[in-house]
mmCIF file of C-alpha atoms in Angstrom:
data_model
loop_
_atom_site.group_PDB
_atom_site.id
_atom_site.type_symbol
_atom_site.label_atom_id
_atom_site.label_comp_id
_atom_site.label_asym_id
_atom_site.label_seq_id
_atom_site.Cartn_x
_atom_site.Cartn_y
_atom_site.Cartn_z
ATOM 1 C CA UNK A 1 1.239 40.207 40.070
ATOM 2 C CA UNK A 2 -2.119 41.651 39.034
ATOM 3 C CA UNK A 3 -4.393 40.132 36.387
ATOM 4 C CA UNK A 4 -3.735 43.112 34.097
ATOM 5 C CA UNK A 5 0.038 42.650 34.337
ATOM 6 C CA UNK A 6 -0.315 38.929 33.618
ATOM 7 C CA UNK A 7 -2.543 39.681 30.636
ATOM 8 C CA UNK A 8 -0.067 42.229 29.247
ATOM 9 C CA UNK A 9 2.848 39.846 29.737
ATOM 10 C CA UNK A 10 0.994 37.083 27.885
ATOM 11 C CA UNK A 11 0.191 39.470 25.048
ATOM 12 C CA UNK A 12 3.853 40.408 24.817
ATOM 13 C CA UNK A 13 4.927 36.786 24.578
ATOM 14 C CA UNK A 14 2.343 35.927 21.925
ATOM 15 C CA UNK A 15 2.897 39.019 19.756
ATOM 16 C CA UNK A 16 5.945 37.715 17.804
ATOM 17 C CA UNK A 17 4.060 34.541 16.870
ATOM 18 C CA UNK A 18 0.672 36.008 15.907
ATOM 19 C CA UNK A 19 1.661 36.194 12.248
ATOM 20 C CA UNK A 20 2.165 32.436 11.912
ATOM 21 C CA UNK A 21 -1.068 31.406 13.655
ATOM 22 C CA UNK A 22 -3.138 31.802 10.471
ATOM 23 C CA UNK A 23 -0.866 29.856 8.085
ATOM 24 C CA UNK A 24 -0.180 27.180 10.703
ATOM 25 C CA UNK A 25 -3.923 26.644 11.181
ATOM 26 C CA UNK A 26 -4.367 26.272 7.415
ATOM 27 C CA UNK A 27 -1.377 23.922 7.197
ATOM 28 C CA UNK A 28 -2.936 21.799 9.931
ATOM 29 C CA UNK A 29 -6.252 21.771 8.060
ATOM 30 C CA UNK A 30 -4.519 20.588 4.867
ATOM 31 C CA UNK A 31 -2.631 17.862 6.752
ATOM 32 C CA UNK A 32 -5.808 16.606 8.399
ATOM 33 C CA UNK A 33 -7.754 16.597 5.137
ATOM 34 C CA UNK A 34 -5.009 14.907 3.130
ATOM 35 C CA UNK A 35 -4.518 12.425 5.953
ATOM 36 C CA UNK A 36 -8.118 11.373 5.419
ATOM 37 C CA UNK A 37 -8.282 11.718 1.615
ATOM 38 C CA UNK A 38 -4.913 10.652 0.199
ATOM 39 C CA UNK A 39 -2.542 9.661 3.036
ATOM 40 C CA UNK A 40 -0.518 7.134 1.007
ATOM 41 C CA UNK A 41 0.242 9.527 -1.875
ATOM 42 C CA UNK A 42 0.538 12.824 0.004
ATOM 43 C CA UNK A 43 2.710 11.699 2.926
ATOM 44 C CA UNK A 44 5.181 9.554 1.030
ATOM 45 C CA UNK A 45 8.781 10.746 1.279
ATOM 46 C CA UNK A 46 9.111 11.554 -2.424
ATOM 47 C CA UNK A 47 6.068 13.850 -2.319
ATOM 48 C CA UNK A 48 7.222 15.623 0.840
ATOM 49 C CA UNK A 49 10.527 16.138 -0.939
ATOM 50 C CA UNK A 50 8.669 17.751 -3.854
ATOM 51 C CA UNK A 51 6.881 20.130 -1.459
ATOM 52 C CA UNK A 52 10.172 21.203 0.101
ATOM 53 C CA UNK A 53 11.831 21.696 -3.290
ATOM 54 C CA UNK A 54 8.927 23.831 -4.511
ATOM 55 C CA UNK A 55 8.911 25.927 -1.332
ATOM 56 C CA UNK A 56 12.697 26.378 -1.405
ATOM 57 C CA UNK A 57 12.489 28.100 -4.784
ATOM 58 C CA UNK A 58 10.334 30.887 -3.318
ATOM 59 C CA UNK A 59 12.091 31.312 0.044
ATOM 60 C CA UNK A 60 14.843 33.727 -1.126
ATOM 61 C CA UNK A 61 12.311 35.943 -2.912
ATOM 62 C CA UNK A 62 9.970 35.874 0.082
ATOM 63 C CA UNK A 63 12.825 37.047 2.283
ATOM 64 C CA UNK A 64 13.580 40.025 0.041
ATOM 65 C CA UNK A 65 9.911 40.823 -0.553
ATOM 66 C CA UNK A 66 9.265 40.917 3.201
ATOM 67 C CA UNK A 67 11.599 43.910 3.525
ATOM 68 C CA UNK A 68 10.070 45.668 0.505
ATOM 69 C CA UNK A 69 6.463 45.254 1.649
ATOM 70 C CA UNK A 70 7.317 46.203 5.242
ATOM 71 C CA UNK A 71 8.482 49.571 3.878
ATOM 72 C CA UNK A 72 5.091 50.029 2.174
ATOM 73 C CA UNK A 73 6.533 49.014 -1.185
ATOM 74 C CA UNK A 74 5.847 46.274 -3.698
ATOM 75 C CA UNK A 75 7.973 44.624 -6.382
ATOM 76 C CA UNK A 76 6.152 43.161 -9.376
ATOM 77 C CA UNK A 77 9.335 42.639 -11.386
ATOM 78 C CA UNK A 78 10.932 39.730 -9.490
ATOM 79 C CA UNK A 79 9.803 37.111 -12.018
ATOM 80 C CA UNK A 80 11.390 39.020 -14.881
ATOM 81 C CA UNK A 81 14.525 39.710 -12.841
ATOM 82 C CA UNK A 82 14.829 35.982 -12.149
ATOM 83 C CA UNK A 83 14.382 35.126 -15.842
ATOM 84 C CA UNK A 84 16.736 37.803 -17.226
ATOM 85 C CA UNK A 85 19.467 37.036 -14.671
ATOM 86 C CA UNK A 86 19.230 33.326 -15.453
ATOM 87 C CA UNK A 87 19.267 33.931 -19.223
ATOM 88 C CA UNK A 88 22.430 36.036 -19.003
ATOM 89 C CA UNK A 89 24.037 33.460 -16.683
ATOM 90 C CA UNK A 90 23.175 30.747 -19.194
ATOM 91 C CA UNK A 91 24.708 32.711 -22.071
ATOM 92 C CA UNK A 92 27.872 33.312 -20.063
ATOM 93 C CA UNK A 93 28.199 29.563 -19.517
ATOM 94 C CA UNK A 94 26.980 28.194 -22.848
ATOM 95 C CA UNK A 95 28.053 30.830 -25.365
ATOM 96 C CA UNK A 96 31.085 32.498 -23.809
ATOM 97 C CA UNK A 97 32.614 29.621 -21.862
ATOM 98 C CA UNK A 98 32.634 31.290 -18.439
ATOM 99 C CA UNK A 99 32.992 29.086 -15.390
ATOM 100 C CA UNK A 100 29.799 28.448 -13.462
ATOM 101 C CA UNK A 101 31.611 29.816 -10.410
ATOM 102 C CA UNK A 102 31.819 33.162 -12.209
ATOM 103 C CA UNK A 103 28.451 33.096 -13.942
ATOM 104 C CA UNK A 104 26.359 32.421 -10.812
ATOM 105 C CA UNK A 105 27.744 35.377 -8.781
ATOM 106 C CA UNK A 106 27.443 37.529 -11.909
ATOM 107 C CA UNK A 107 23.747 36.631 -12.191
ATOM 108 C CA UNK A 108 23.115 37.534 -8.535
ATOM 109 C CA UNK A 109 25.012 40.806 -8.966
ATOM 110 C CA UNK A 110 22.939 41.562 -12.059
ATOM 111 C CA UNK A 111 19.766 40.947 -10.057
ATOM 112 C CA UNK A 112 21.004 43.386 -7.409
ATOM 113 C CA UNK A 113 21.676 45.932 -10.172
ATOM 114 C CA UNK A 114 18.126 45.577 -11.497
ATOM 115 C CA UNK A 115 16.845 46.003 -7.933
ATOM 116 C CA UNK A 116 18.950 49.171 -7.695
ATOM 117 C CA UNK A 117 17.353 50.480 -10.886
ATOM 118 C CA UNK A 118 13.901 49.748 -9.441
ATOM 119 C CA UNK A 119 14.762 51.614 -6.264
ATOM 120 C CA UNK A 120 16.118 54.630 -8.130
ATOM 121 C CA UNK A 121 13.070 54.784 -10.419
ATOM 122 C CA UNK A 122 10.847 54.871 -7.335
ATOM 123 C CA UNK A 123 12.852 57.211 -5.117
ATOM 124 C CA UNK A 124 14.495 59.574 -7.612
ATOM 125 C CA UNK A 125 11.679 59.924 -10.127
ATOM 126 C CA UNK A 126 8.885 59.595 -7.549
ATOM 127 C CA UNK A 127 7.153 56.851 -9.512
ATOM 128 C CA UNK A 128 4.745 54.818 -7.328
ATOM 129 C CA UNK A 129 6.131 51.396 -6.434
ATOM 130 C CA UNK A 130 3.293 49.557 -8.164
ATOM 131 C CA UNK A 131 3.665 51.430 -11.465
ATOM 132 C CA UNK A 132 7.456 51.611 -11.375
ATOM 133 C CA UNK A 133 8.064 47.902 -10.799
ATOM 134 C CA UNK A 134 5.301 46.913 -13.220
ATOM 135 C CA UNK A 135 6.962 49.027 -15.934
ATOM 136 C CA UNK A 136 10.390 47.589 -15.148
ATOM 137 C CA UNK A 137 8.887 44.102 -15.239
ATOM 138 C CA UNK A 138 7.977 44.760 -18.869
ATOM 139 C CA UNK A 139 11.480 46.107 -19.560
ATOM 140 C CA UNK A 140 13.305 43.145 -18.019
ATOM 141 C CA UNK A 141 11.009 40.574 -19.612
ATOM 142 C CA UNK A 142 11.400 42.276 -22.980
ATOM 143 C CA UNK A 143 15.190 42.227 -22.671
ATOM 144 C CA UNK A 144 15.067 38.519 -21.812
ATOM 145 C CA UNK A 145 12.951 37.832 -24.898
ATOM 146 C CA UNK A 146 15.293 39.883 -27.107
ATOM 147 C CA UNK A 147 18.390 38.095 -25.821
ATOM 148 C CA UNK A 148 16.995 34.564 -25.872
ATOM 149 C CA UNK A 149 15.229 34.872 -29.259
ATOM 150 C CA UNK A 150 12.999 31.930 -28.417
ATOM 151 C CA UNK A 151 15.884 29.639 -27.465
ATOM 152 C CA UNK A 152 15.717 27.172 -24.589
ATOM 153 C CA UNK A 153 19.158 26.972 -23.006
ATOM 154 C CA UNK A 154 19.760 23.601 -21.369
ATOM 155 C CA UNK A 155 22.327 21.105 -20.035
ATOM 156 C CA UNK A 156 24.376 22.982 -17.481
ATOM 157 C CA UNK A 157 27.310 21.923 -15.280
ATOM 158 C CA UNK A 158 26.653 19.693 -12.288
ATOM 159 C CA UNK A 159 27.340 22.494 -9.816
ATOM 160 C CA UNK A 160 24.336 24.428 -11.151
ATOM 161 C CA UNK A 161 21.992 21.435 -11.146
ATOM 162 C CA UNK A 162 23.073 20.716 -7.557
ATOM 163 C CA UNK A 163 21.923 24.221 -6.595
ATOM 164 C CA UNK A 164 18.513 23.505 -8.095
ATOM 165 C CA UNK A 165 17.848 19.879 -7.237
ATOM 166 C CA UNK A 166 20.919 18.291 -5.661
ATOM 167 C CA UNK A 167 20.827 16.457 -2.355
ATOM 168 C CA UNK A 168 23.356 15.736 0.350
ATOM 169 C CA UNK A 169 23.184 11.962 0.884
ATOM 170 C CA UNK A 170 21.058 11.162 3.912
ATOM 171 C CA UNK A 171 20.134 14.834 4.350
ATOM 172 C CA UNK A 172 17.751 17.432 2.955
ATOM 173 C CA UNK A 173 18.034 18.710 -0.651
ATOM 174 C CA UNK A 174 20.612 21.428 -1.278
ATOM 175 C CA UNK A 175 18.054 24.018 -2.526
ATOM 176 C CA UNK A 176 16.107 23.545 0.713
ATOM 177 C CA UNK A 177 19.271 24.346 2.666
ATOM 178 C CA UNK A 178 19.794 27.447 0.511
ATOM 179 C CA UNK A 179 16.187 28.575 0.970
ATOM 180 C CA UNK A 180 16.196 28.057 4.744
ATOM 181 C CA UNK A 181 19.577 29.793 5.019
ATOM 182 C CA UNK A 182 18.184 32.888 3.263
ATOM 183 C CA UNK A 183 15.152 32.923 5.579
ATOM 184 C CA UNK A 184 17.390 32.649 8.663
ATOM 185 C CA UNK A 185 19.593 35.459 7.326
ATOM 186 C CA UNK A 186 16.481 37.554 6.709
ATOM 187 C CA UNK A 187 15.219 36.860 10.239
ATOM 188 C CA UNK A 188 18.451 38.119 11.802
ATOM 189 C CA UNK A 189 18.555 41.120 9.481
ATOM 190 C CA UNK A 190 14.985 42.022 10.417
ATOM 191 C CA UNK A 191 15.297 41.517 14.163
ATOM 192 C CA UNK A 192 18.958 42.136 14.972
ATOM 193 C CA UNK A 193 20.221 44.880 12.654
ATOM 194 C CA UNK A 194 19.635 48.574 12.148
ATOM 195 C CA UNK A 195 18.492 47.814 8.616
ATOM 196 C CA UNK A 196 15.617 45.736 9.966
ATOM 197 C CA UNK A 197 14.666 48.294 12.590
ATOM 198 C CA UNK A 198 14.785 51.105 10.045
ATOM 199 C CA UNK A 199 12.654 49.038 7.662
ATOM 200 C CA UNK A 200 9.899 48.651 10.264
ATOM 201 C CA UNK A 201 10.180 52.320 11.279
ATOM 202 C CA UNK A 202 9.846 53.487 7.667
ATOM 203 C CA UNK A 203 6.820 51.279 7.113
ATOM 204 C CA UNK A 204 5.166 52.448 10.325
ATOM 205 C CA UNK A 205 5.596 56.164 9.660
ATOM 206 C CA UNK A 206 7.926 57.405 6.881
ATOM 207 C CA UNK A 207 7.652 61.054 7.954
ATOM 208 C CA UNK A 208 8.569 60.290 11.558
ATOM 209 C CA UNK A 209 11.428 58.063 10.410
ATOM 210 C CA UNK A 210 12.764 60.906 8.278
ATOM 211 C CA UNK A 211 12.615 63.281 11.247
ATOM 212 C CA UNK A 212 14.664 60.879 13.383
ATOM 213 C CA UNK A 213 17.490 61.004 10.853
ATOM 214 C CA UNK A 214 16.784 57.865 8.823
ATOM 215 C CA UNK A 215 17.428 58.285 5.104
ATOM 216 C CA UNK A 216 14.122 56.850 3.957
ATOM 217 C CA UNK A 217 14.869 56.922 0.238
ATOM 218 C CA UNK A 218 18.276 55.305 0.635
ATOM 219 C CA UNK A 219 16.919 52.468 2.762
ATOM 220 C CA UNK A 220 14.093 51.889 0.298
ATOM 221 C CA UNK A 221 16.704 51.453 -2.415
ATOM 222 C CA UNK A 222 18.585 48.977 -0.197
ATOM 223 C CA UNK A 223 15.416 46.886 0.160
ATOM 224 C CA UNK A 224 14.912 46.742 -3.615
ATOM 225 C CA UNK A 225 18.571 45.813 -4.166
ATOM 226 C CA UNK A 226 18.172 42.953 -1.693
ATOM 227 C CA UNK A 227 14.940 41.829 -3.363
ATOM 228 C CA UNK A 228 16.565 41.903 -6.800
ATOM 229 C CA UNK A 229 19.525 39.812 -5.626
ATOM 230 C CA UNK A 230 17.155 37.284 -4.030
ATOM 231 C CA UNK A 231 15.106 37.090 -7.239
ATOM 232 C CA UNK A 232 18.274 36.392 -9.234
ATOM 233 C CA UNK A 233 19.228 33.641 -6.772
ATOM 234 C CA UNK A 234 15.788 32.108 -7.341
ATOM 235 C CA UNK A 235 16.407 32.296 -11.091
ATOM 236 C CA UNK A 236 19.676 30.406 -10.620
ATOM 237 C CA UNK A 237 17.874 27.772 -8.511
ATOM 238 C CA UNK A 238 15.116 27.449 -11.125
ATOM 239 C CA UNK A 239 17.684 26.942 -13.882
ATOM 240 C CA UNK A 240 19.394 24.240 -11.854
ATOM 241 C CA UNK A 241 16.102 22.577 -10.986
ATOM 242 C CA UNK A 242 14.957 22.331 -14.624
ATOM 243 C CA UNK A 243 18.485 22.126 -16.087
ATOM 244 C CA UNK A 244 17.099 24.601 -18.614
ATOM 245 C CA UNK A 245 15.922 28.198 -18.859
ATOM 246 C CA UNK A 246 14.002 30.346 -21.347
ATOM 247 C CA UNK A 247 12.835 33.957 -21.477
ATOM 248 C CA UNK A 248 9.248 33.118 -20.495
ATOM 249 C CA UNK A 249 10.247 31.307 -17.298
ATOM 250 C CA UNK A 250 8.960 32.407 -13.864
ATOM 251 C CA UNK A 251 5.821 34.216 -15.136
ATOM 252 C CA UNK A 252 3.884 34.152 -11.840
ATOM 253 C CA UNK A 253 6.707 34.393 -9.308
ATOM 254 C CA UNK A 254 5.631 37.878 -8.211
ATOM 255 C CA UNK A 255 2.039 36.912 -7.358
ATOM 256 C CA UNK A 256 3.065 33.713 -5.580
ATOM 257 C CA UNK A 257 5.720 35.438 -3.469
ATOM 258 C CA UNK A 258 3.568 38.442 -2.563
ATOM 259 C CA UNK A 259 0.762 36.072 -1.581
ATOM 260 C CA UNK A 260 3.097 34.031 0.643
ATOM 261 C CA UNK A 261 4.460 37.125 2.385
ATOM 262 C CA UNK A 262 1.019 38.629 2.975
ATOM 263 C CA UNK A 263 -0.424 35.301 4.142
ATOM 264 C CA UNK A 264 2.481 35.158 6.582
ATOM 265 C CA UNK A 265 1.408 38.354 8.296
ATOM 266 C CA UNK A 266 3.532 41.087 6.723
ATOM 267 C CA UNK A 267 1.192 44.030 6.330
ATOM 268 C CA UNK A 268 0.626 45.625 2.931
ATOM 269 C CA UNK A 269 0.135 48.863 4.879
ATOM 270 C CA UNK A 270 3.707 48.668 6.194
ATOM 271 C CA UNK A 271 5.225 48.541 9.655
ATOM 272 C CA UNK A 272 4.411 44.893 10.450
ATOM 273 C CA UNK A 273 6.728 42.092 9.342
ATOM 274 C CA UNK A 274 7.349 38.469 10.195
ATOM 275 C CA UNK A 275 10.088 36.413 8.579
ATOM 276 C CA UNK A 276 8.747 33.316 10.334
ATOM 277 C CA UNK A 277 5.341 34.156 8.884
ATOM 278 C CA UNK A 278 6.796 34.503 5.381
ATOM 279 C CA UNK A 279 8.407 31.082 5.764
ATOM 280 C CA UNK A 280 5.095 29.593 6.914
ATOM 281 C CA UNK A 281 3.274 31.329 4.040
ATOM 282 C CA UNK A 282 5.644 29.863 1.438
ATOM 283 C CA UNK A 283 5.261 26.406 2.959
ATOM 284 C CA UNK A 284 1.464 26.752 3.103
ATOM 285 C CA UNK A 285 1.076 27.674 -0.565
ATOM 286 C CA UNK A 286 3.424 24.895 -1.681
ATOM 287 C CA UNK A 287 1.543 22.355 0.433
ATOM 288 C CA UNK A 288 -1.817 23.557 -0.828
ATOM 289 C CA UNK A 289 -0.841 23.441 -4.505
ATOM 290 C CA UNK A 290 0.720 20.019 -4.024
ATOM 291 C CA UNK A 291 -2.449 18.783 -2.300
ATOM 292 C CA UNK A 292 -4.577 19.969 -5.214
ATOM 293 C CA UNK A 293 -2.257 18.284 -7.695
ATOM 294 C CA UNK A 294 -2.269 15.086 -5.623
ATOM 295 C CA UNK A 295 -6.072 15.099 -5.727
ATOM 296 C CA UNK A 296 -5.877 15.607 -9.536
ATOM 297 C CA UNK A 297 -7.796 18.868 -9.266
ATOM 298 C CA UNK A 298 -7.816 21.217 -12.241
ATOM 299 C CA UNK A 299 -5.609 24.304 -12.221
ATOM 300 C CA UNK A 300 -8.669 26.581 -12.007
ATOM 301 C CA UNK A 301 -9.545 25.189 -8.574
ATOM 302 C CA UNK A 302 -5.977 25.869 -7.508
ATOM 303 C CA UNK A 303 -6.521 29.532 -8.356
ATOM 304 C CA UNK A 304 -9.791 29.618 -6.386
ATOM 305 C CA UNK A 305 -8.176 28.085 -3.295
ATOM 306 C CA UNK A 306 -5.188 30.455 -3.493
ATOM 307 C CA UNK A 307 -7.508 33.458 -3.723
ATOM 308 C CA UNK A 308 -9.528 32.328 -0.705
ATOM 309 C CA UNK A 309 -6.374 31.939 1.392
ATOM 310 C CA UNK A 310 -5.036 35.374 0.414
ATOM 311 C CA UNK A 311 -8.291 37.269 1.024
ATOM 312 C CA UNK A 312 -8.890 35.626 4.395
ATOM 313 C CA UNK A 313 -5.327 36.266 5.541
ATOM 314 C CA UNK A 314 -5.380 39.944 4.565
ATOM 315 C CA UNK A 315 -8.731 40.385 6.363
ATOM 316 C CA UNK A 316 -7.410 38.716 9.516
ATOM 317 C CA UNK A 317 -4.191 40.732 9.702
ATOM 318 C CA UNK A 318 -5.967 43.990 8.847
ATOM 319 C CA UNK A 319 -8.246 43.316 11.826
ATOM 320 C CA UNK A 320 -5.252 42.576 14.071
ATOM 321 C CA UNK A 321 -3.555 45.799 12.992
ATOM 322 C CA UNK A 322 -6.742 47.756 13.642
ATOM 323 C CA UNK A 323 -6.788 46.378 17.190
ATOM 324 C CA UNK A 324 -3.192 47.536 17.634
ATOM 325 C CA UNK A 325 -4.107 51.056 16.503
ATOM 326 C CA UNK A 326 -7.220 51.170 18.664
ATOM 327 C CA UNK A 327 -5.208 50.217 21.729
ATOM 328 C CA UNK A 328 -7.745 47.660 22.959
ATOM 329 C CA UNK A 329 -5.171 45.618 24.852
ATOM 330 C CA UNK A 330 -3.766 43.405 22.127
ATOM 331 C CA UNK A 331 -4.959 40.302 20.401
ATOM 332 C CA UNK A 332 -6.347 38.418 23.413
ATOM 333 C CA UNK A 333 -8.420 41.371 24.543
ATOM 334 C CA UNK A 334 -9.626 41.927 20.990
ATOM 335 C CA UNK A 335 -10.721 38.309 20.626
ATOM 336 C CA UNK A 336 -12.871 38.572 23.749
ATOM 337 C CA UNK A 337 -15.025 41.297 22.172
ATOM 338 C CA UNK A 338 -18.115 40.632 20.017
ATOM 339 C CA UNK A 339 -16.133 41.737 16.978
ATOM 340 C CA UNK A 340 -13.409 39.296 17.968
ATOM 341 C CA UNK A 341 -15.941 36.490 18.176
ATOM 342 C CA UNK A 342 -17.062 37.357 14.644
ATOM 343 C CA UNK A 343 -13.455 37.237 13.429
ATOM 344 C CA UNK A 344 -12.959 33.822 15.019
ATOM 345 C CA UNK A 345 -16.101 32.537 13.325
ATOM 346 C CA UNK A 346 -14.938 34.054 10.038
ATOM 347 C CA UNK A 347 -11.526 32.349 10.342
ATOM 348 C CA UNK A 348 -13.162 29.006 11.127
ATOM 349 C CA UNK A 349 -15.482 29.442 8.139
ATOM 350 C CA UNK A 350 -12.539 30.181 5.840
ATOM 351 C CA UNK A 351 -10.678 27.072 6.959
ATOM 352 C CA UNK A 352 -13.875 25.076 6.469
ATOM 353 C CA UNK A 353 -14.283 26.616 3.015
ATOM 354 C CA UNK A 354 -10.723 25.646 2.096
ATOM 355 C CA UNK A 355 -11.410 22.047 3.104
ATOM 356 C CA UNK A 356 -14.710 22.143 1.184
ATOM 357 C CA UNK A 357 -12.899 23.371 -1.930
ATOM 358 C CA UNK A 358 -10.454 20.495 -1.638
ATOM 359 C CA UNK A 359 -13.316 18.044 -1.249
ATOM 360 C CA UNK A 360 -15.366 19.476 -4.148
ATOM 361 C CA UNK A 361 -12.331 19.577 -6.393
ATOM 362 C CA UNK A 362 -11.491 15.972 -5.510
ATOM 363 C CA UNK A 363 -15.042 14.842 -6.339
ATOM 364 C CA UNK A 364 -15.019 16.666 -9.678
ATOM 365 C CA UNK A 365 -11.506 15.584 -10.609
ATOM 366 C CA UNK A 366 -11.136 13.153 -13.449
ATOM 367 C CA UNK A 367 -9.861 9.704 -12.441
ATOM 368 C CA UNK A 368 -6.325 8.861 -13.524
ATOM 369 C CA UNK A 369 -6.000 7.274 -16.935
ATOM 370 C CA UNK A 370 -5.279 3.536 -16.804
ATOM 371 C CA UNK A 371 -1.671 2.628 -17.502
ATOM 372 C CA UNK A 372 -0.740 0.504 -20.465
#
């Protein structure tokens, strides 16, 4: 076998895992730093459990958002969908006496309906995804505020709290199982079904996909329906986790989920998706936020660190996609070029900057108040 064939074969084997290299490197950097700075607090079982519970809440939405972004779309309404679905579920249980076994599926179905409305607004009225979902975000949030009238609905049946924070004895928490199950389902949908293949084809070239017989508009609607249902599931999990819900809940879900998906390697330009990368991105952001909280760093530093991670990830994956378009032989060949060396130095600098931000924030953090 020639050197060129070996090189091409290696590129082919590495290609499916390129998307998770970036978040895994950042996860490793966080683990190493926290192992030196706060090993006793960060690596205790209760804190690791908190990280998993936080990540699990975003996993369903990240799964749905991966399909939307892969098709060159965006959904800024998922936070409002989660809140409105949960508010209506809560009213069904608290005010109208419906069983939780009826109210939970009804909430997920309502989320799918709101996703359908988003898809129709975009495809039938030709409203850009960004504007359409931003407008619907205002509509759904407004409806939640009108319905709730400032009320905080609390104290739900045990089945619902189990969905949000329950745990199988001697095993992982139930919401973690739900989140991982949605990511596994999304992985098989993306890699093993026509829906996944059509999603990637539409994101790569919508015109060409249309010419091959794919109904681009219909499949875009399907992606938004899936994203809406996943957002509603997250709203159900949030309600169970807090054992309460109000109209202003989940205000930044959209930014957090989009960041996790993009950090995981799904291209905002469409055509490139990685469900494994989305999973790693969700885990990375949860670990990073938890690390900043563990170090008692102010919320503003959390925003700075999140922004650094997002910008660096988008730059890295944009460069990888450019190499694919240029046909320079894949990632390994691209890294051997002078431009590739610059990208490696840039990535190392970003990881170093992330660690520096953690260190600076830890030094500037106020010491904990004495007890008693």
